[in-house]
Amino acid sequence: MADETERLGLLVSVFELALTRLFEASPGGGQARTLFVEDVRRLLADTREVQSHSPAVQTYEALLRRMGATGPSDADGLGVVPTPEQGLPPAGSGV
């Protein structure tokens, strides 16, 4: 089970990186990123209503943080978690 969780974590990291690069490289990427963030925030809110402690909530929160879509004073309390791109050393398998 731990191996599967680790693999899933790596896949999520790759997915996040791909999304970030796609938004950066695409014409209109800024608007697409804004719409995507709004969608993830809506999914997060809906999921919290039904299952406040589900893994999906944690995944949506992490995705918003990694995309830099949260701030320390945001009302949702997600805060900002440093990423490798912001100076935190990478962590995980193969590092």
Short mmCIF file of C-alpha atoms in Angstrom, two decimals, residues 39-61:
data_model
loop_
_atom_site.label_atom_id
_atom_site.label_comp_id
_atom_site.label_asym_id
_atom_site.label_seq_id
_atom_site.Cartn_x
_atom_site.Cartn_y
_atom_site.Cartn_z
CA ASP A 39 -13.26 24.95 -10.54
CA VAL A 40 -10.92 23.36 -7.98
CA ARG A 41 -12.12 25.76 -5.27
CA ARG A 42 -15.73 24.79 -6.09
CA LEU A 43 -14.85 21.09 -5.95
CA LEU A 44 -13.11 21.68 -2.64
CA ALA A 45 -16.11 23.46 -1.16
CA ASP A 46 -18.55 20.81 -2.40
CA THR A 47 -16.38 17.97 -1.13
CA ARG A 48 -15.90 19.61 2.27
CA GLU A 49 -19.69 19.75 2.67
CA VAL A 50 -20.02 16.01 2.14
CA GLN A 51 -16.73 14.58 3.45
CA SER A 52 -14.64 17.18 5.25
CA HIS A 53 -11.77 14.78 5.98
CA SER A 54 -11.60 12.90 2.69
CA PRO A 55 -8.36 12.46 0.74
CA ALA A 56 -9.97 14.49 -2.06
CA VAL A 57 -10.11 17.56 0.21
CA GLN A 58 -6.42 17.20 0.96
CA THR A 59 -5.64 16.76 -2.74
CA TYR A 60 -7.59 19.85 -3.80
CA GLU A 61 -5.99 21.91 -1.02
#
